Amino acid sequence: MNVVTPSPVASLAGPSSRRPTVAVKVGEGPGSVFVGGNHPVVVQSMTNTDTADVAATVVQVAALARAGSEMVRITVDRDEAAAAVPHIRDRLRRSGVTVPLIGDFHYIGHKLLAEHPACALALDKYRINPGNVGFKNKKDVQFAAIVETAVRNGKCVRIGANWGSLDQELLTALMDENARAAVPLEARAVTREAMVRSALMSAARAEELGLSRDRIILSAKVSAVQDLIAVYRMLAARSDYALHLGLTEAGMGSKGIVASSAAMGILLQDGIGDTIRISLTPEPGGDRTLEVKVAQELLQTMGFRSFVPLVAACPGCGRTTSTVFQELARDIQAHIRDSMPVWKAKYLGVEALNVAVMGCIVNGPGESKHADIGISLPGTGEMPAAPVFIDGKKAMTLRGPTIAAEFKAIVEDYVEKRFGGG
């Protein structure tokens, strides 16, 4: 096993300080992606449909891919789900959706892959958990069966240890060893070590079975921020495998977003992480693509990647009792996101555009000058005029009830002039 020691200045160096890892190609053809190496951090997501429902799963995979998910994981938990996988893949390909599909296997993955060879071929990657791939004498045999299927079919495997389903035999052995130590560690530290060892031992075994290092991605997912940071720093220091980051059971709404961003933001800044998923508990009937948008925004705000133009907007205060700037910021953000499918095809580099929508004279003109294009709306008691700044210079002043429509048109014109030559 290769040993990689993260740079001590990685936390200060930012996006250029990515930890060196082996690159893994996931998928074939136009939708394939590279995870690790010098490649950008990849965004992925997971469906929450019943995979046996082909139509519903195709719709959700397509929606996630359109939102920007570069890999999509689907549950393969029983025969009906495994039988549906090739049909899902075929329908997606016929509709032009080429995103790599990952099969999520627990407990009976060896059986499903063996009995449904079309499923094994249709998937681009298998995700297995060393804590529940099999138990006692069956564990090694069933793990080997999945890995050998991946080798035969040329597929990648994510070996994902999980805090909630950790290999109990390994954990018990480490706890017993720790109890005999002169200075025992606290139980939580031993559990972290068990997580890391489970992933690394499984990866080493997979290599012994013929799965090459450039077909292996590791993860060690927990639900507490500090544990996640500690576990991944340990994993990164002791291997050069590509790593999948994710805070499991992160929670719903702002809690899940904040917890995931806090943990992964620190790790990404340390150069750790090659693909990420923001695991958000959805609201009933909620939009599953929210987790994709949050992952993109995390990577973009940290300077790792650009997905859509950013809209800077002030938070509002007593000087901005009018809701005009709030409505304009919301409308501009929605307009940009809705326009991106067309803009990305027409305008090379448009995702790097910065737009500012500000609410009063205090910071409005200054922030607007820093953006590529910005507008400073009048605050309470200010003159009813909205100066527009383009490339750091005041270009015009808008007045009247049509400010929002006029500014959208100015943004469209700016995009065409700046990015239309490509």
CSV table of C-alpha atoms in Angstrom, one decimal:
chain,number,residue,atom,x,y,z
A,1,MET,CA,0.0,0.0,0.0
A,2,ASN,CA,1.3,3.4,-1.0
A,3,VAL,CA,1.5,6.0,1.8
A,4,VAL,CA,0.7,9.6,1.1
A,5,THR,CA,1.3,12.3,3.7
A,6,PRO,CA,-0.8,15.5,3.1
A,7,SER,CA,1.1,18.7,2.8
A,8,PRO,CA,1.2,20.6,6.1
A,9,VAL,CA,0.3,23.8,4.2
A,10,ALA,CA,-2.6,22.2,2.3
A,11,SER,CA,-5.1,24.0,4.5
A,12,LEU,CA,-3.7,27.3,3.4
A,13,ALA,CA,-3.0,26.5,-0.2
A,14,GLY,CA,-6.6,26.1,-1.3
A,15,PRO,CA,-7.9,24.3,-4.4
A,16,SER,CA,-4.5,23.8,-6.1
A,17,SER,CA,-3.3,21.6,-3.2
A,18,ARG,CA,-5.3,18.5,-4.1
A,19,ARG,CA,-3.9,15.3,-2.5
A,20,PRO,CA,-2.4,13.0,-5.1
A,21,THR,CA,-4.6,10.0,-5.8
A,22,VAL,CA,-4.9,7.3,-8.5
A,23,ALA,CA,-7.4,8.4,-11.2
A,24,VAL,CA,-10.4,6.1,-11.7
A,25,LYS,CA,-12.4,6.2,-14.9
A,26,VAL,CA,-16.2,5.5,-14.3
A,27,GLY,CA,-18.3,4.6,-17.3
A,28,GLU,CA,-17.6,4.5,-21.0
A,29,GLY,CA,-18.3,6.8,-23.9
A,30,PRO,CA,-19.4,10.5,-23.7
A,31,GLY,CA,-20.8,10.3,-20.2
A,32,SER,CA,-17.7,8.8,-18.5
A,33,VAL,CA,-16.0,10.7,-15.7
A,34,PHE,CA,-12.6,10.5,-14.0
A,35,VAL,CA,-12.5,10.5,-10.3
A,36,GLY,CA,-9.2,11.4,-8.6
A,37,GLY,CA,-5.8,12.2,-10.1
A,38,ASN,CA,-5.6,15.7,-11.3
A,39,HIS,CA,-9.3,15.7,-12.3
A,40,PRO,CA,-11.9,18.1,-10.8
A,41,VAL,CA,-14.0,16.9,-7.8
A,42,VAL,CA,-17.0,15.0,-9.2
A,43,VAL,CA,-20.6,15.7,-8.0
A,44,GLN,CA,-22.8,12.7,-7.5
A,45,SER,CA,-26.2,11.9,-6.1
A,46,MET,CA,-28.6,9.0,-5.4
A,47,THR,CA,-32.2,8.3,-6.4
A,48,ASN,CA,-34.9,7.6,-3.8
A,49,THR,CA,-37.3,5.8,-6.2
A,50,ASP,CA,-38.0,2.1,-6.1
A,51,THR,CA,-35.5,0.9,-8.7
A,52,ALA,CA,-38.0,-1.8,-9.8
A,53,ASP,CA,-40.2,1.1,-11.0
A,54,VAL,CA,-38.3,1.7,-14.3
A,55,ALA,CA,-40.3,4.8,-15.4
A,56,ALA,CA,-40.0,6.6,-12.1
A,57,THR,CA,-36.3,5.8,-11.8
A,58,VAL,CA,-35.5,7.0,-15.3
A,59,VAL,CA,-37.3,10.3,-14.7
A,60,GLN,CA,-35.4,10.9,-11.5
A,61,VAL,CA,-32.0,9.9,-12.9
A,62,ALA,CA,-32.5,12.2,-15.8
A,63,ALA,CA,-33.5,15.1,-13.5
A,64,LEU,CA,-30.4,14.6,-11.4
A,65,ALA,CA,-28.2,14.4,-14.5
A,66,ARG,CA,-29.8,17.6,-15.9
A,67,ALA,CA,-29.2,19.4,-12.5
A,68,GLY,CA,-25.5,18.5,-12.8
A,69,SER,CA,-25.0,15.1,-11.1
A,70,GLU,CA,-22.1,13.5,-12.9
A,71,MET,CA,-22.8,10.0,-11.5
A,72,VAL,CA,-26.1,8.7,-10.1
A,73,ARG,CA,-26.4,5.8,-7.7
A,74,ILE,CA,-29.5,3.6,-7.6
A,75,THR,CA,-30.5,1.0,-5.0
A,76,VAL,CA,-30.2,-2.7,-6.1
A,77,ASP,CA,-31.7,-4.5,-3.2
A,78,ARG,CA,-33.7,-7.4,-4.7
A,79,ASP,CA,-34.3,-9.4,-7.9
A,80,GLU,CA,-36.9,-7.0,-9.3
A,81,ALA,CA,-34.5,-4.1,-8.9
A,82,ALA,CA,-31.6,-5.9,-10.5
A,83,ALA,CA,-33.8,-7.0,-13.5
A,84,ALA,CA,-34.9,-3.4,-14.0
A,85,VAL,CA,-31.4,-1.9,-14.2
A,86,PRO,CA,-30.6,-2.7,-17.9
A,87,HIS,CA,-34.0,-1.3,-18.9
A,88,ILE,CA,-33.3,1.9,-16.9
A,89,ARG,CA,-29.9,2.2,-18.6
A,90,ASP,CA,-31.4,1.6,-22.1
A,91,ARG,CA,-34.2,4.1,-21.7
A,92,LEU,CA,-31.8,6.7,-20.4
A,93,ARG,CA,-29.4,6.2,-23.3
A,94,ARG,CA,-32.2,6.4,-25.8
A,95,SER,CA,-33.2,9.8,-24.3
A,96,GLY,CA,-29.6,11.1,-24.5
A,97,VAL,CA,-28.8,10.7,-20.8
A,98,THR,CA,-25.3,9.2,-20.5
A,99,VAL,CA,-24.6,9.7,-16.8
A,100,PRO,CA,-22.7,6.7,-15.3
A,101,LEU,CA,-25.0,4.5,-13.1
A,102,ILE,CA,-23.8,3.1,-9.8
A,103,GLY,CA,-25.4,0.1,-8.2
A,104,ASP,CA,-25.8,0.2,-4.4
A,105,PHE,CA,-25.5,-3.3,-3.0
A,106,HIS,CA,-25.9,-4.5,0.6
A,107,TYR,CA,-26.2,-8.0,2.0
A,108,ILE,CA,-27.0,-9.9,-1.2
A,109,GLY,CA,-25.0,-8.1,-3.9
A,110,HIS,CA,-23.0,-11.2,-4.7
A,111,LYS,CA,-26.3,-13.1,-5.5
A,112,LEU,CA,-27.9,-10.3,-7.5
A,113,LEU,CA,-24.8,-9.7,-9.7
A,114,ALA,CA,-24.4,-13.5,-10.3
A,115,GLU,CA,-28.1,-14.1,-11.1
A,116,HIS,CA,-28.6,-10.9,-13.2
A,117,PRO,CA,-25.6,-10.7,-15.5
A,118,ALA,CA,-27.3,-8.0,-17.6
A,119,CYS,CA,-27.5,-5.8,-14.4
A,120,ALA,CA,-23.8,-6.4,-13.8
A,121,LEU,CA,-23.0,-5.2,-17.3
A,122,ALA,CA,-25.3,-2.3,-17.4
A,123,LEU,CA,-23.9,-0.7,-14.2
A,124,ASP,CA,-20.8,1.4,-14.4
A,125,LYS,CA,-19.7,1.0,-10.8
A,126,TYR,CA,-20.7,-1.2,-7.8
A,127,ARG,CA,-20.9,0.2,-4.3
A,128,ILE,CA,-20.4,-2.4,-1.6
A,129,ASN,CA,-20.1,-2.1,2.2
A,130,PRO,CA,-17.5,-4.3,3.9
A,131,GLY,CA,-19.6,-4.3,7.0
A,132,ASN,CA,-22.5,-6.1,5.5
A,133,VAL,CA,-21.2,-7.8,2.3
A,134,GLY,CA,-21.4,-11.0,4.3
A,135,PHE,CA,-21.0,-12.4,7.8
A,136,LYS,CA,-18.6,-14.8,9.5
A,137,ASN,CA,-17.4,-17.5,7.0
A,138,LYS,CA,-19.4,-16.1,4.2
A,139,LYS,CA,-17.9,-12.7,4.3
A,140,ASP,CA,-14.7,-13.3,2.4
A,141,VAL,CA,-16.4,-15.6,-0.2
A,142,GLN,CA,-19.2,-13.1,-1.0
A,143,PHE,CA,-16.8,-10.1,-1.1
A,144,ALA,CA,-14.6,-12.0,-3.5
A,145,ALA,CA,-17.6,-12.9,-5.7
A,146,ILE,CA,-18.5,-9.2,-6.1
A,147,VAL,CA,-15.0,-8.1,-6.8
A,148,GLU,CA,-14.4,-10.9,-9.3
A,149,THR,CA,-17.6,-9.9,-11.1
A,150,ALA,CA,-16.3,-6.4,-11.3
A,151,VAL,CA,-13.0,-7.6,-12.7
A,152,ARG,CA,-14.7,-9.8,-15.4
A,153,ASN,CA,-16.9,-6.9,-16.5
A,154,GLY,CA,-14.2,-4.1,-16.2
A,155,LYS,CA,-16.2,-2.2,-13.6
A,156,CYS,CA,-15.1,0.1,-10.8
A,157,VAL,CA,-16.0,-0.6,-7.1
A,158,ARG,CA,-16.5,1.8,-4.3
A,159,ILE,CA,-15.7,0.1,-1.0
A,160,GLY,CA,-17.7,2.1,1.5
A,161,ALA,CA,-17.3,1.6,5.2
A,162,ASN,CA,-20.1,3.1,7.2
A,163,TRP,CA,-20.3,4.0,10.9
A,164,GLY,CA,-23.8,2.5,11.2
A,165,SER,CA,-22.9,-0.9,9.7
A,166,LEU,CA,-19.3,-1.4,10.7
A,167,ASP,CA,-17.6,-4.8,10.6
A,168,GLN,CA,-18.4,-6.0,14.1
A,169,GLU,CA,-15.7,-8.7,14.2
A,170,LEU,CA,-13.0,-6.1,13.4
A,171,LEU,CA,-14.4,-3.6,15.8
A,172,THR,CA,-14.5,-6.2,18.6
A,173,ALA,CA,-11.0,-7.3,18.0
A,174,LEU,CA,-9.7,-3.7,18.1
A,175,MET,CA,-11.7,-2.9,21.2
A,176,ASP,CA,-10.2,-6.0,22.9
A,177,GLU,CA,-6.7,-5.0,21.8
A,178,ASN,CA,-7.3,-1.4,23.1
A,179,ALA,CA,-8.5,-2.7,26.5
A,180,ARG,CA,-5.1,-4.5,26.9
A,181,ALA,CA,-3.1,-1.3,26.0
A,182,ALA,CA,-1.2,0.5,28.7
A,183,VAL,CA,-3.0,3.7,27.8
A,184,PRO,CA,-6.3,2.8,26.2
A,185,LEU,CA,-7.9,5.1,23.7
A,186,GLU,CA,-11.5,6.3,24.0
A,187,ALA,CA,-14.0,4.1,22.3
A,188,ARG,CA,-14.8,6.7,19.6
A,189,ALA,CA,-11.1,6.7,18.5
A,190,VAL,CA,-11.0,3.0,18.3
A,191,THR,CA,-14.2,3.0,16.1
A,192,ARG,CA,-12.6,5.5,13.8
A,193,GLU,CA,-9.6,3.3,13.4
A,194,ALA,CA,-11.9,0.3,12.7
A,195,MET,CA,-13.5,2.4,9.9
A,196,VAL,CA,-10.2,3.1,8.3
A,197,ARG,CA,-8.9,-0.4,8.6
A,198,SER,CA,-12.1,-1.9,7.2
A,199,ALA,CA,-11.8,0.2,4.1
A,200,LEU,CA,-8.0,-0.3,3.6
A,201,MET,CA,-8.1,-4.0,4.3
A,202,SER,CA,-11.0,-4.5,1.9
A,203,ALA,CA,-9.2,-2.5,-0.8
A,204,ALA,CA,-6.0,-4.6,-0.3
A,205,ARG,CA,-8.1,-7.8,-0.6
A,206,ALA,CA,-9.8,-6.5,-3.8
A,207,GLU,CA,-6.3,-5.8,-5.3
A,208,GLU,CA,-5.3,-9.4,-4.4
A,209,LEU,CA,-8.4,-10.6,-6.3
A,210,GLY,CA,-7.3,-8.7,-9.4
A,211,LEU,CA,-9.2,-5.4,-9.1
A,212,SER,CA,-6.6,-2.8,-10.1
A,213,ARG,CA,-6.0,0.3,-8.0
A,214,ASP,CA,-7.5,2.5,-10.8
A,215,ARG,CA,-10.8,0.7,-10.3
A,216,ILE,CA,-11.1,1.3,-6.6
A,217,ILE,CA,-12.7,4.3,-4.7
A,218,LEU,CA,-12.9,4.3,-0.9
A,219,SER,CA,-15.2,6.0,1.5
A,220,ALA,CA,-15.7,6.0,5.3
A,221,LYS,CA,-18.9,7.7,6.0
A,222,VAL,CA,-20.1,8.8,9.5
A,223,SER,CA,-22.9,11.2,10.6
A,224,ALA,CA,-20.9,13.5,12.9
A,225,VAL,CA,-18.8,16.4,11.5
A,226,GLN,CA,-15.7,16.0,13.7
A,227,ASP,CA,-15.7,12.2,13.2
A,228,LEU,CA,-15.9,12.6,9.4
A,229,ILE,CA,-13.0,15.0,9.4
A,230,ALA,CA,-10.8,12.8,11.6
A,231,VAL,CA,-11.6,9.5,9.7
A,232,TYR,CA,-10.9,11.0,6.2
A,233,ARG,CA,-7.7,12.6,7.4
A,234,MET,CA,-6.5,9.2,8.6
A,235,LEU,CA,-7.6,7.5,5.4
A,236,ALA,CA,-5.9,10.1,3.3
A,237,ALA,CA,-2.6,9.9,5.2
A,238,ARG,CA,-2.5,6.1,4.8
A,239,SER,CA,-3.4,5.6,1.1
A,240,ASP,CA,-3.5,7.1,-2.3
A,241,TYR,CA,-6.9,5.7,-3.3
A,242,ALA,CA,-9.5,8.1,-4.8
A,243,LEU,CA,-11.9,9.1,-2.0
A,244,HIS,CA,-15.6,9.6,-2.0
A,245,LEU,CA,-16.8,12.2,0.6
A,246,GLY,CA,-20.1,12.3,2.2
A,247,LEU,CA,-21.7,12.9,5.6
A,248,THR,CA,-24.2,10.1,6.0
A,249,GLU,CA,-27.5,10.8,7.6
A,250,ALA,CA,-26.7,14.5,7.5
A,251,GLY,CA,-30.3,15.4,8.1
A,252,MET,CA,-33.0,17.6,6.6
A,253,GLY,CA,-32.9,21.2,5.2
A,254,SER,CA,-30.5,23.7,6.7
A,255,LYS,CA,-29.1,21.2,9.2
A,256,GLY,CA,-28.0,18.8,6.6
A,257,ILE,CA,-26.6,21.5,4.3
A,258,VAL,CA,-24.7,23.2,7.1
A,259,ALA,CA,-23.3,19.9,8.6
A,260,SER,CA,-22.2,18.5,5.2
A,261,SER,CA,-20.7,21.8,4.1
A,262,ALA,CA,-18.8,22.3,7.3
A,263,ALA,CA,-17.3,18.8,7.2
A,264,MET,CA,-16.6,18.6,3.5
A,265,GLY,CA,-15.4,22.1,3.2
A,266,ILE,CA,-12.6,21.5,5.7
A,267,LEU,CA,-11.6,18.3,4.0
A,268,LEU,CA,-11.7,19.8,0.5
A,269,GLN,CA,-9.5,22.7,1.7
A,270,ASP,CA,-7.0,20.1,3.0
A,271,GLY,CA,-6.9,18.6,-0.5
A,272,ILE,CA,-8.9,15.5,0.5
A,273,GLY,CA,-11.8,14.3,-1.6
A,274,ASP,CA,-12.3,13.3,-5.2
A,275,THR,CA,-16.0,13.0,-5.5
A,276,ILE,CA,-18.8,14.2,-3.2
A,277,ARG,CA,-22.4,13.7,-2.4
A,278,ILE,CA,-24.5,15.9,-0.2
A,279,SER,CA,-26.9,13.5,1.5
A,280,LEU,CA,-30.0,15.5,2.4
A,281,THR,CA,-33.2,14.0,3.8
A,282,PRO,CA,-35.8,15.2,1.4
A,283,GLU,CA,-39.0,17.0,2.4
A,284,PRO,CA,-42.1,15.0,1.5
A,285,GLY,CA,-42.5,15.5,-2.2
A,286,GLY,CA,-39.4,17.7,-2.2
A,287,ASP,CA,-36.9,18.3,-5.0
A,288,ARG,CA,-34.3,15.6,-5.0
A,289,THR,CA,-32.0,17.8,-7.2
A,290,LEU,CA,-31.4,20.1,-4.2
A,291,GLU,CA,-28.5,17.9,-3.0
A,292,VAL,CA,-26.8,18.4,-6.4
A,293,LYS,CA,-27.2,22.1,-6.3
A,294,VAL,CA,-25.8,22.3,-2.8
A,295,ALA,CA,-22.8,20.2,-3.8
A,296,GLN,CA,-22.1,22.4,-6.8
A,297,GLU,CA,-22.4,25.5,-4.7
A,298,LEU,CA,-20.0,24.2,-2.1
A,299,LEU,CA,-17.4,23.4,-4.8
A,300,GLN,CA,-17.9,26.7,-6.6
A,301,THR,CA,-17.9,29.0,-3.5
A,302,MET,CA,-14.6,27.3,-2.5
A,303,GLY,CA,-13.1,28.0,-5.9
A,304,PHE,CA,-12.7,24.3,-7.0
A,305,ARG,CA,-15.1,24.4,-9.9
A,306,SER,CA,-17.5,26.6,-11.8
A,307,PHE,CA,-21.0,25.4,-12.6
A,308,VAL,CA,-23.3,28.4,-12.9
A,309,PRO,CA,-22.8,32.1,-12.7
A,310,LEU,CA,-22.8,33.3,-9.1
A,311,VAL,CA,-25.2,36.0,-7.9
A,312,ALA,CA,-23.9,38.0,-4.9
A,313,ALA,CA,-26.7,39.7,-3.0
A,314,CYS,CA,-26.7,41.6,0.3
A,315,PRO,CA,-28.7,40.1,3.2
A,316,GLY,CA,-30.8,43.2,3.7
A,317,CYS,CA,-31.2,45.4,6.8
A,318,GLY,CA,-33.1,48.5,8.0
A,319,ARG,CA,-31.9,50.4,5.0
A,320,THR,CA,-33.6,48.0,2.6
A,321,THR,CA,-37.2,47.8,3.7
A,322,SER,CA,-38.2,47.5,0.1
A,323,THR,CA,-38.3,43.9,-1.2
A,324,VAL,CA,-37.3,44.9,-4.7
A,325,PHE,CA,-33.7,43.8,-4.5
A,326,GLN,CA,-34.7,40.5,-2.9
A,327,GLU,CA,-37.1,39.8,-5.7
A,328,LEU,CA,-34.6,40.8,-8.3
A,329,ALA,CA,-31.8,38.7,-6.8
A,330,ARG,CA,-34.2,35.7,-6.7
A,331,ASP,CA,-35.4,36.3,-10.3
A,332,ILE,CA,-31.9,36.8,-11.6
A,333,GLN,CA,-30.6,33.6,-9.9
A,334,ALA,CA,-33.6,31.6,-11.3
A,335,HIS,CA,-33.2,33.1,-14.7
A,336,ILE,CA,-29.5,32.2,-14.8
A,337,ARG,CA,-30.0,28.6,-13.7
A,338,ASP,CA,-32.9,28.2,-16.2
A,339,SER,CA,-30.8,29.6,-19.0
A,340,MET,CA,-27.7,27.5,-18.3
A,341,PRO,CA,-28.5,24.5,-20.4
A,342,VAL,CA,-28.7,26.9,-23.5
A,343,TRP,CA,-25.9,29.1,-22.3
A,344,LYS,CA,-23.4,26.3,-21.7
A,345,ALA,CA,-24.0,25.0,-25.3
A,346,LYS,CA,-23.5,28.5,-26.8
A,347,TYR,CA,-21.1,30.4,-24.5
A,348,LEU,CA,-17.8,28.9,-23.5
A,349,GLY,CA,-16.8,29.8,-19.9
A,350,VAL,CA,-20.1,31.5,-19.0
A,351,GLU,CA,-20.2,29.5,-15.7
A,352,ALA,CA,-17.5,31.9,-14.4
A,353,LEU,CA,-19.7,34.9,-14.7
A,354,ASN,CA,-20.3,37.0,-11.5
A,355,VAL,CA,-23.4,39.0,-11.0
A,356,ALA,CA,-24.2,41.3,-8.0
A,357,VAL,CA,-27.7,42.5,-6.9
A,358,MET,CA,-27.3,44.9,-4.1
A,359,GLY,CA,-29.8,46.8,-1.9
A,360,CYS,CA,-28.4,50.2,-0.9
A,361,ILE,CA,-25.6,52.7,-1.3
A,362,VAL,CA,-23.5,51.5,1.6
A,363,ASN,CA,-21.9,48.4,-0.1
A,364,GLY,CA,-24.0,48.3,-3.3
A,365,PRO,CA,-21.7,50.3,-5.7
A,366,GLY,CA,-18.5,48.7,-4.4
A,367,GLU,CA,-19.8,45.2,-4.6
A,368,SER,CA,-21.3,45.8,-8.0
A,369,LYS,CA,-17.9,47.1,-9.3
A,370,HIS,CA,-16.2,43.9,-8.1
A,371,ALA,CA,-18.7,41.8,-10.1
A,372,ASP,CA,-18.6,41.3,-13.9
A,373,ILE,CA,-22.0,43.0,-14.0
A,374,GLY,CA,-23.9,44.4,-11.0
A,375,ILE,CA,-26.8,46.6,-10.0
A,376,SER,CA,-27.1,48.8,-6.9
A,377,LEU,CA,-30.8,49.3,-6.0
A,378,PRO,CA,-31.9,52.3,-3.9
A,379,GLY,CA,-32.3,51.8,-0.2
A,380,THR,CA,-34.9,53.4,2.0
A,381,GLY,CA,-34.9,57.1,1.6
A,382,GLU,CA,-32.4,57.0,-1.3
A,383,MET,CA,-32.9,58.5,-4.8
A,384,PRO,CA,-35.1,56.1,-6.8
A,385,ALA,CA,-32.2,55.2,-9.2
A,386,ALA,CA,-30.2,52.0,-9.8
A,387,PRO,CA,-26.8,52.4,-11.2
A,388,VAL,CA,-25.5,49.4,-13.3
A,389,PHE,CA,-21.8,48.6,-13.3
A,390,ILE,CA,-20.2,46.5,-16.1
A,391,ASP,CA,-16.6,45.3,-15.8
A,392,GLY,CA,-16.0,47.7,-12.8
A,393,LYS,CA,-17.3,50.8,-14.5
A,394,LYS,CA,-20.7,52.6,-14.2
A,395,ALA,CA,-22.5,51.9,-17.5
A,396,MET,CA,-26.0,53.3,-17.0
A,397,THR,CA,-28.7,54.1,-14.4
A,398,LEU,CA,-32.1,52.4,-14.4
A,399,ARG,CA,-35.3,54.0,-13.1
A,400,GLY,CA,-38.9,53.1,-12.9
A,401,PRO,CA,-41.0,49.9,-12.6
A,402,THR,CA,-39.2,48.0,-15.3
A,403,ILE,CA,-35.8,47.8,-13.6
A,404,ALA,CA,-35.9,44.0,-13.2
A,405,ALA,CA,-36.8,43.3,-16.9
A,406,GLU,CA,-34.2,45.8,-18.1
A,407,PHE,CA,-31.4,44.4,-15.9
A,408,LYS,CA,-32.2,40.8,-17.1
A,409,ALA,CA,-31.9,42.1,-20.7
A,410,ILE,CA,-28.6,43.8,-19.9
A,411,VAL,CA,-27.3,40.5,-18.4
A,412,GLU,CA,-28.3,38.6,-21.5
A,413,ASP,CA,-26.6,41.2,-23.7
A,414,TYR,CA,-23.4,41.1,-21.6
A,415,VAL,CA,-23.3,37.3,-21.8
A,416,GLU,CA,-23.7,37.4,-25.6
A,417,LYS,CA,-21.0,40.0,-26.1
A,418,ARG,CA,-18.5,38.5,-23.6
A,419,PHE,CA,-18.9,34.8,-24.2
A,420,GLY,CA,-20.5,34.6,-27.7
A,421,GLY,CA,-17.3,34.5,-29.6
A,422,GLY,CA,-16.4,31.0,-28.6
